[in-house]
CSV table of C-alpha atoms and ligand atoms in Angstrom, one decimal:
chain,number,residue,atom,x,y,z
A,1,UNK,CA,-26.6,13.8,10.4
A,2,UNK,CA,-24.9,13.4,13.7
A,3,UNK,CA,-23.4,9.7,14.1
A,4,UNK,CA,-26.5,8.3,12.0
A,5,UNK,CA,-23.2,5.8,10.5
A,6,UNK,CA,-22.6,4.4,13.8
A,7,UNK,CA,-24.1,1.0,14.9
A,8,UNK,CA,-24.2,-0.7,17.2
A,9,UNK,CA,-23.2,-4.3,16.4
A,10,UNK,CA,-21.7,-2.8,13.1
A,11,UNK,CA,-21.8,-5.7,10.2
A,12,UNK,CA,-17.8,-6.3,9.0
A,13,UNK,CA,-16.7,-7.7,6.5
A,14,UNK,CA,-12.8,-8.6,6.1
A,15,UNK,CA,-11.3,-8.6,3.0
A,16,UNK,CA,-8.4,-11.3,2.9
A,17,UNK,CA,-6.6,-10.4,-0.5
A,18,UNK,CA,-5.0,-13.9,-1.7
A,19,UNK,CA,-2.5,-14.5,-4.0
A,20,UNK,CA,-0.5,-18.4,-4.3
A,21,UNK,CA,-1.6,-19.3,-0.7
A,22,UNK,CA,-3.6,-23.2,-1.1
A,23,UNK,CA,-0.7,-23.6,1.8
A,24,UNK,CA,-1.6,-21.5,4.6
A,25,UNK,CA,-5.5,-20.0,3.6
A,26,UNK,CA,-7.2,-23.2,5.1
A,27,UNK,CA,-6.3,-22.3,8.5
A,28,UNK,CA,-6.3,-18.0,8.1
A,29,UNK,CA,-9.9,-18.7,7.3
A,30,UNK,CA,-10.8,-21.5,10.0
A,31,UNK,CA,-9.2,-18.8,12.6
A,32,UNK,CA,-10.9,-15.9,10.9
A,33,UNK,CA,-14.9,-18.2,11.9
A,34,UNK,CA,-13.4,-18.1,15.1
A,35,UNK,CA,-12.3,-14.1,16.2
A,36,UNK,CA,-15.9,-13.8,13.9
A,37,UNK,CA,-18.2,-16.0,15.5
A,38,UNK,CA,-16.8,-15.1,18.9
A,39,UNK,CA,-17.9,-11.4,17.7
A,40,UNK,CA,-21.2,-12.6,16.8
A,41,UNK,CA,-21.6,-14.3,20.1
A,42,UNK,CA,-21.0,-11.2,22.2
A,43,UNK,CA,-23.0,-9.2,19.8
A,44,UNK,CA,-20.5,-7.4,18.9
A,45,UNK,CA,-21.2,-7.2,15.3
A,46,UNK,CA,-24.1,-7.9,13.2
A,47,UNK,CA,-25.0,-12.1,12.7
A,48,UNK,CA,-24.9,-11.4,8.5
A,49,UNK,CA,-20.9,-9.7,9.2
A,50,UNK,CA,-18.7,-12.2,6.9
A,51,UNK,CA,-14.5,-13.0,5.0
A,52,UNK,CA,-14.4,-11.7,1.5
A,53,UNK,CA,-11.7,-13.2,0.2
A,54,UNK,CA,-10.6,-12.1,-3.5
A,55,UNK,CA,-8.1,-14.6,-4.7
A,56,UNK,CA,-5.8,-12.1,-7.1
A,57,UNK,CA,-5.3,-14.9,-10.5
A,58,UNK,CA,-3.9,-17.1,-8.9
A,59,UNK,CA,-1.8,-20.2,-10.5
A,60,UNK,CA,-2.3,-22.7,-7.7
A,61,UNK,CA,-5.1,-24.3,-5.8
A,62,UNK,CA,-6.2,-21.0,-4.1
A,63,UNK,CA,-10.0,-20.7,-5.2
A,64,UNK,CA,-10.6,-24.4,-4.8
A,65,UNK,CA,-9.7,-23.4,-1.1
A,66,UNK,CA,-11.8,-20.4,-0.6
A,67,UNK,CA,-14.8,-22.5,-2.7
A,68,UNK,CA,-14.4,-25.0,-0.4
A,69,UNK,CA,-15.2,-22.7,3.2
A,70,UNK,CA,-17.1,-21.0,1.3
A,71,UNK,CA,-19.7,-24.6,1.1
A,72,UNK,CA,-18.8,-25.6,4.2
A,73,UNK,CA,-20.0,-21.8,6.2
A,74,UNK,CA,-21.1,-20.0,3.8
A,75,UNK,CA,-19.7,-16.8,6.0
A,76,UNK,CA,-16.6,-17.6,4.1
A,77,UNK,CA,-17.7,-15.6,0.3
A,78,UNK,CA,-15.0,-15.2,-2.0
A,79,UNK,CA,-14.5,-12.9,-5.0
A,80,UNK,CA,-12.1,-14.5,-7.9
A,81,UNK,CA,-10.4,-11.8,-9.8
A,82,UNK,CA,-9.6,-12.6,-13.7
A,83,UNK,CA,-5.1,-11.8,-13.4
A,84,UNK,CA,-3.3,-11.5,-11.0
A,85,UNK,CA,-3.1,-7.8,-10.6
A,86,UNK,CA,-1.0,-7.2,-6.7
A,87,UNK,CA,-1.9,-6.4,-3.0
A,88,UNK,CA,-3.6,-3.7,-3.1
A,89,UNK,CA,-5.7,-3.4,-5.9
A,90,UNK,CA,-7.0,-6.8,-4.9
A,91,UNK,CA,-7.6,-5.2,-2.0
A,92,UNK,CA,-9.6,-1.9,-3.5
A,93,UNK,CA,-11.5,-5.1,-5.6
A,94,UNK,CA,-12.6,-6.4,-2.7
A,95,UNK,CA,-13.5,-3.3,-0.8
A,96,UNK,CA,-15.6,-2.1,-3.1
A,97,UNK,CA,-17.5,-5.0,-3.6
A,98,UNK,CA,-19.0,-5.7,-0.3
A,99,UNK,CA,-19.4,-2.0,0.7
A,100,UNK,CA,-23.1,-2.0,-0.3
A,101,UNK,CA,-23.8,-5.1,2.6
A,102,UNK,CA,-21.6,-3.5,5.3
A,103,UNK,CA,-20.7,-0.8,8.3
A,104,UNK,CA,-16.5,-1.4,8.5
A,105,UNK,CA,-14.7,-3.5,6.6
A,106,UNK,CA,-11.1,-4.9,7.6
A,107,UNK,CA,-8.8,-5.9,5.3
A,108,UNK,CA,-5.3,-8.1,7.1
A,109,UNK,CA,-3.2,-10.7,4.5
A,110,UNK,CA,-3.9,-13.9,4.4
A,111,UNK,CA,-0.3,-14.9,6.2
A,112,UNK,CA,-1.7,-14.4,9.5
A,113,UNK,CA,1.4,-12.3,10.2
A,114,UNK,CA,-1.3,-9.8,11.5
A,115,UNK,CA,-2.9,-10.9,14.7
A,116,UNK,CA,-5.9,-11.4,13.7
A,117,UNK,CA,-7.5,-11.3,17.9
A,118,UNK,CA,-7.1,-7.3,17.1
A,119,UNK,CA,-10.1,-7.6,15.2
A,120,UNK,CA,-11.9,-7.3,18.8
A,121,UNK,CA,-10.2,-3.8,19.7
A,122,UNK,CA,-10.5,-2.6,16.0
A,123,UNK,CA,-14.5,-3.1,16.1
A,124,UNK,CA,-14.4,-1.7,19.8
A,125,UNK,CA,-13.4,1.4,18.3
A,126,UNK,CA,-15.3,1.9,15.3
A,127,UNK,CA,-17.5,1.7,18.0
A,128,UNK,CA,-16.1,4.3,19.7
A,129,UNK,CA,-17.1,6.7,16.8
A,130,UNK,CA,-13.9,6.1,14.8
A,131,UNK,CA,-13.6,5.3,10.7
A,132,UNK,CA,-11.1,4.2,10.9
A,133,UNK,CA,-8.3,1.8,13.0
A,134,UNK,CA,-4.3,1.2,12.0
A,135,UNK,CA,-3.4,-1.6,12.9
A,136,UNK,CA,0.3,-0.8,13.9
A,137,UNK,CA,2.7,-2.9,14.5
A,138,UNK,CA,4.8,-3.1,17.2
A,139,UNK,CA,8.4,-4.5,16.7
A,140,UNK,CA,9.6,-6.4,14.1
A,141,UNK,CA,11.5,-9.6,15.8
A,142,UNK,CA,9.9,-12.0,12.8
A,143,UNK,CA,11.6,-9.5,9.5
A,144,UNK,CA,15.1,-10.1,8.9
A,145,UNK,CA,17.7,-7.1,10.1
A,146,UNK,CA,17.7,-6.2,5.8
A,147,UNK,CA,13.3,-6.5,5.5
A,148,UNK,CA,13.6,-4.4,8.9
A,149,UNK,CA,16.2,-1.3,8.0
A,150,UNK,CA,14.9,-1.1,4.7
A,151,UNK,CA,11.2,-0.4,6.1
A,152,UNK,CA,12.4,2.0,8.6
A,153,UNK,CA,14.3,4.0,5.8
A,154,UNK,CA,10.6,4.0,4.1
A,155,UNK,CA,8.8,5.2,6.0
A,156,UNK,CA,11.4,7.8,6.5
A,157,UNK,CA,12.3,9.2,3.2
A,158,UNK,CA,8.4,9.2,2.7
A,159,UNK,CA,8.1,11.8,5.5
A,160,UNK,CA,11.3,13.3,4.3
A,161,UNK,CA,9.1,13.6,1.6
A,162,UNK,CA,6.3,15.2,2.2
A,163,UNK,CA,3.8,11.5,2.1
A,164,UNK,CA,1.6,11.3,6.0
A,165,UNK,CA,2.2,7.0,6.2
A,166,UNK,CA,1.2,6.4,9.3
A,167,UNK,CA,4.5,4.6,10.9
A,168,UNK,CA,5.0,0.1,11.0
A,169,UNK,CA,1.2,0.5,9.4
A,170,UNK,CA,1.3,-1.9,6.9
A,171,UNK,CA,-2.6,-3.0,5.3
A,172,UNK,CA,-4.1,-4.1,8.6
A,173,UNK,CA,-6.3,-2.0,8.9
A,174,UNK,CA,-10.2,-1.6,9.9
A,175,UNK,CA,-12.7,1.1,7.5
A,176,UNK,CA,-15.3,2.6,8.2
A,177,UNK,CA,-17.9,2.5,5.1
A,178,UNK,CA,-17.9,6.2,4.1
A,179,UNK,CA,-14.1,6.5,4.3
A,180,UNK,CA,-14.4,3.3,0.5
A,181,UNK,CA,-16.8,5.7,-0.5
A,182,UNK,CA,-14.1,8.4,-0.4
A,183,UNK,CA,-12.9,6.7,-1.5
A,184,UNK,CA,-13.6,5.0,-4.6
A,185,UNK,CA,-13.6,8.8,-5.5
A,186,UNK,CA,-10.1,8.5,-6.0
A,187,UNK,CA,-9.3,6.8,-10.1
A,188,UNK,CA,-5.9,6.4,-9.4
A,189,UNK,CA,-4.1,3.7,-11.6
A,190,UNK,CA,-1.0,3.7,-9.0
A,191,UNK,CA,-2.7,3.0,-5.9
A,192,UNK,CA,-1.2,3.4,-2.4
A,193,UNK,CA,-3.4,2.4,0.3
A,194,UNK,CA,-1.7,3.3,2.9
A,195,UNK,CA,-1.1,6.8,1.7
A,196,UNK,CA,-4.6,7.3,0.1
A,197,UNK,CA,-6.1,6.4,3.4
A,198,UNK,CA,-4.8,9.3,5.4
A,199,UNK,CA,-4.9,11.5,3.6
A,200,UNK,CA,-9.1,11.4,2.9
A,201,UNK,CA,-9.4,12.6,6.5
A,202,UNK,CA,-12.2,11.4,9.1
A,203,UNK,CA,-11.2,10.0,13.3
A,204,UNK,CA,-8.4,7.9,13.5
A,205,UNK,CA,-7.3,5.2,16.0
A,206,UNK,CA,-4.1,3.2,16.3
A,207,UNK,CA,-4.4,-0.6,18.0
A,208,UNK,CA,-0.8,-1.7,18.5
A,209,UNK,CA,-0.4,-5.3,17.8
A,210,UNK,CA,2.6,-8.4,17.7
A,211,UNK,CA,3.6,-9.3,14.1
A,212,UNK,CA,4.5,-12.6,13.7
A,213,UNK,CA,6.2,-15.1,11.1
A,214,UNK,CA,4.4,-16.4,7.6
A,215,UNK,CA,1.8,-18.6,9.5
A,216,UNK,CA,3.2,-21.2,5.8
A,217,UNK,CA,3.5,-19.7,1.8
A,218,UNK,CA,6.0,-17.5,0.6
A,219,UNK,CA,6.4,-13.6,1.4
A,220,UNK,CA,5.4,-12.8,-2.5
A,221,UNK,CA,6.7,-9.3,-1.5
A,222,UNK,CA,10.6,-10.5,-3.1
A,223,UNK,CA,13.1,-7.4,-2.7
A,224,UNK,CA,12.1,-6.0,-6.8
A,225,UNK,CA,8.2,-5.8,-5.9
A,226,UNK,CA,9.7,-4.1,-2.0
A,227,UNK,CA,12.0,-1.8,-4.4
A,228,UNK,CA,8.9,-0.8,-7.3
A,229,UNK,CA,6.3,-0.5,-4.7
A,230,UNK,CA,8.3,1.8,-2.3
A,231,UNK,CA,9.2,3.8,-5.9
A,232,UNK,CA,5.0,4.0,-6.8
A,233,UNK,CA,4.4,5.2,-3.1
A,234,UNK,CA,7.0,8.1,-4.0
A,235,UNK,CA,5.8,8.9,-7.4
A,236,UNK,CA,2.1,8.3,-6.4
A,237,UNK,CA,2.4,10.8,-4.0
A,238,UNK,CA,5.6,13.8,-4.1
A,239,UNK,CA,7.0,15.7,-7.0
A,240,UNK,CA,10.3,15.9,-4.2
A,241,UNK,CA,12.1,14.1,-6.9
A,242,UNK,CA,10.9,17.0,-9.8
A,243,UNK,CA,11.2,19.8,-8.0
A,244,UNK,CA,15.4,18.5,-6.7
A,245,UNK,CA,16.0,18.3,-10.6
A,246,UNK,CA,14.8,21.9,-11.4
A,247,UNK,CA,17.1,22.5,-7.9
A,248,UNK,CA,20.3,20.1,-9.2
A,249,UNK,CA,19.1,22.4,-12.9
A,250,UNK,CA,20.2,25.7,-11.0
A,251,UNK,CA,23.5,25.1,-9.3
A,252,UNK,CA,24.4,23.7,-12.2
A,253,UNK,CA,23.4,26.8,-14.1
A,254,UNK,CA,24.8,28.6,-11.2
A,255,UNK,CA,28.5,27.1,-11.3
A,256,UNK,CA,28.2,27.3,-15.0
A,257,UNK,CA,28.1,30.8,-14.6
A,258,UNK,CA,31.8,31.0,-11.7
A,259,UNK,CA,32.8,28.4,-14.9
A,260,UNK,CA,33.1,31.1,-18.3
A,261,UNK,CA,33.6,34.0,-15.5
A,262,UNK,CA,36.8,31.9,-15.0
A,263,UNK,CA,37.4,30.5,-18.5
A,264,UNK,CA,36.8,35.0,-18.7
A,265,UNK,CA,39.3,35.5,-16.9
A,266,UNK,CA,41.9,32.9,-17.9
A,267,UNK,CA,41.8,33.8,-21.7
A,268,UNK,CA,42.2,37.4,-20.8
A,269,UNK,CA,44.8,37.5,-18.0
A,270,UNK,CA,46.7,34.9,-20.5
A,271,UNK,CA,46.3,31.9,-18.2
A,272,UNK,CA,45.3,29.4,-21.2
A,273,UNK,CA,46.2,25.7,-20.5
A,274,UNK,CA,44.0,23.9,-23.0
A,275,UNK,CA,44.2,20.4,-20.7
A,276,UNK,CA,42.3,17.4,-22.0
A,277,UNK,CA,40.6,17.6,-18.2
A,278,UNK,CA,38.6,20.8,-18.4
A,279,UNK,CA,37.3,20.0,-21.7
A,280,UNK,CA,35.7,15.8,-21.1
A,281,UNK,CA,34.8,16.8,-16.6
A,282,UNK,CA,32.0,19.4,-17.4
A,283,UNK,CA,30.8,16.5,-21.0
A,284,UNK,CA,30.4,13.5,-18.5
A,285,UNK,CA,29.5,16.2,-15.2
A,286,UNK,CA,26.7,17.3,-17.4
A,287,UNK,CA,26.0,14.1,-19.8
A,288,UNK,CA,24.9,12.5,-16.3
A,289,UNK,CA,23.2,15.4,-14.6
A,290,UNK,CA,20.8,15.2,-18.3
A,291,UNK,CA,20.5,11.7,-18.2
A,292,UNK,CA,19.2,11.6,-14.6
A,293,UNK,CA,16.7,14.5,-15.2
A,294,UNK,CA,15.4,12.9,-18.8
A,295,UNK,CA,15.3,9.6,-16.1
A,296,UNK,CA,13.4,11.1,-13.3
A,297,UNK,CA,10.9,13.1,-15.6
A,298,UNK,CA,10.0,10.1,-17.4
A,299,UNK,CA,9.2,8.8,-14.3
A,300,UNK,CA,6.6,10.1,-14.0
A,301,UNK,CA,5.7,10.6,-17.6
A,302,UNK,CA,4.9,6.6,-17.4
A,303,UNK,CA,2.8,7.9,-14.9
A,304,UNK,CA,0.4,10.0,-16.5
A,305,UNK,CA,0.5,8.1,-19.1
A,306,UNK,CA,-0.6,4.7,-17.3
A,307,UNK,CA,-3.5,7.4,-15.3
A,308,UNK,CA,-4.2,8.8,-18.4
A,309,UNK,CA,-5.7,4.7,-20.6
A,310,UNK,CA,-7.9,4.5,-17.2
A,311,UNK,CA,-7.6,1.4,-17.5
A,312,UNK,CA,-9.5,-1.1,-14.9
A,313,UNK,CA,-8.1,-1.8,-12.3
A,314,UNK,CA,-9.4,-5.5,-11.3
A,315,UNK,CA,-11.4,-7.5,-13.6
A,316,UNK,CA,-13.7,-9.9,-12.1
A,317,UNK,CA,-13.8,-13.6,-13.2
A,318,UNK,CA,-16.1,-15.3,-9.8
A,319,UNK,CA,-17.6,-14.3,-6.8
A,320,UNK,CA,-20.0,-16.6,-4.4
A,321,UNK,CA,-21.6,-14.4,-2.3
B,1,LIG,N1,-1.1,-10.0,-2.3
B,1,LIG,C1,-2.1,-10.0,-3.6
B,1,LIG,N2,-1.4,-10.6,-4.7
B,1,LIG,C2,-0.2,-10.4,-5.2
B,1,LIG,C3,0.9,-10.5,-3.4
B,1,LIG,C4,0.8,-10.7,-3.1
B,1,LIG,O1,-3.0,-11.0,-3.1
B,1,LIG,O2,0.1,-9.9,-6.2
B,1,LIG,C5,-1.3,-10.9,-0.8
B,1,LIG,C6,-1.3,-11.5,-0.5
B,1,LIG,O3,-1.3,-13.2,-0.7
B,1,LIG,C7,-1.0,-11.3,1.2
B,1,LIG,C8,-0.7,-9.6,1.0
B,1,LIG,O4,-1.3,-9.7,-0.1
B,1,LIG,O5,-2.2,-12.6,1.6
B,1,LIG,C9,1.2,-9.2,0.8
B,1,LIG,O6,1.5,-9.9,0.6
B,1,LIG,P1,3.0,-11.0,1.4
B,1,LIG,O7,2.4,-11.5,3.0
B,1,LIG,O8,3.7,-11.6,0.3
B,1,LIG,O9,3.6,-9.8,1.7
B,1,LIG,P2,4.6,-9.9,2.4
B,1,LIG,O10,4.1,-9.2,4.6
B,1,LIG,O11,6.2,-10.2,2.7
B,1,LIG,O12,5.5,-7.8,3.0
B,2,LIG,MG1,3.1,-12.0,5.1
């Protein structure tokens, strides 16, 4: 049992989710191939190690670029999904597709924002016996002021809600094969890998790097997608909003008791002031609270609905292997 999964020169797959990345994918692959070659020549990784690009239903020439790279060097392999399923699902498709043929997998974005030279350090940590190596950004110099603060708020909120995510870590990480095997047993449709990986356990380490600006192309995470991603993160891992509803309900109930006592007292003492405000304000107040509560419950109901359907998280179109 001991450390049989640990290998001298582990076989590595680098999984790269790509969505409309024609502007940058060529350069990314050239740089990645360079790192892989260096690692192979120093015997840090197995000769059969490879890069696995997952084309997440791109509408530009991304798949052609991947095919061209594959023809030039079979170290580059690829998977084309039949439709755009989002970053997390594309990543999962890659992880699950390669897990049987490798010892460890590194996931990295297609835009070279993460420092791919850190791959060397990740492999070193893996050889030391760590199953998970998180790539953690040192600072967010390349991000806009808004992204910087919104991200910090997001991490704080997640922690306050009890979700164990690693501060300033996105999806640049190494995981061992047994972590991916464990991951495959999580059947959820609303996938938030940053929350799930720390839940799995095993020995984990972090390496630190400078996050750069996108090499080319545009971000695929506009504000709307970012907010929906953060909200998914909260509602997929925490029932705190539901508890909040209960707490608000309880407080209102107590307040209503006090109000009733006061009304009764006023009537008995003869302080009858039949005002419009005192009638209408509670209606607005209670109405607002009720709608908010129904909304939050609806959010979870929607989640349950999606999970119960258990639709496939991705559909494969073709593979270059
Ligand atoms: N991505 C994807 N599917 C999507 C959106 C994004 O596979 O629907 C990929 C994208 O190609 C990139 C990674 O996810 O490799 C992260 O996206 P991006 O760099 O646009 O996000 P940001 O770094 O701006 O948060
Ligand atoms: Mg990016």
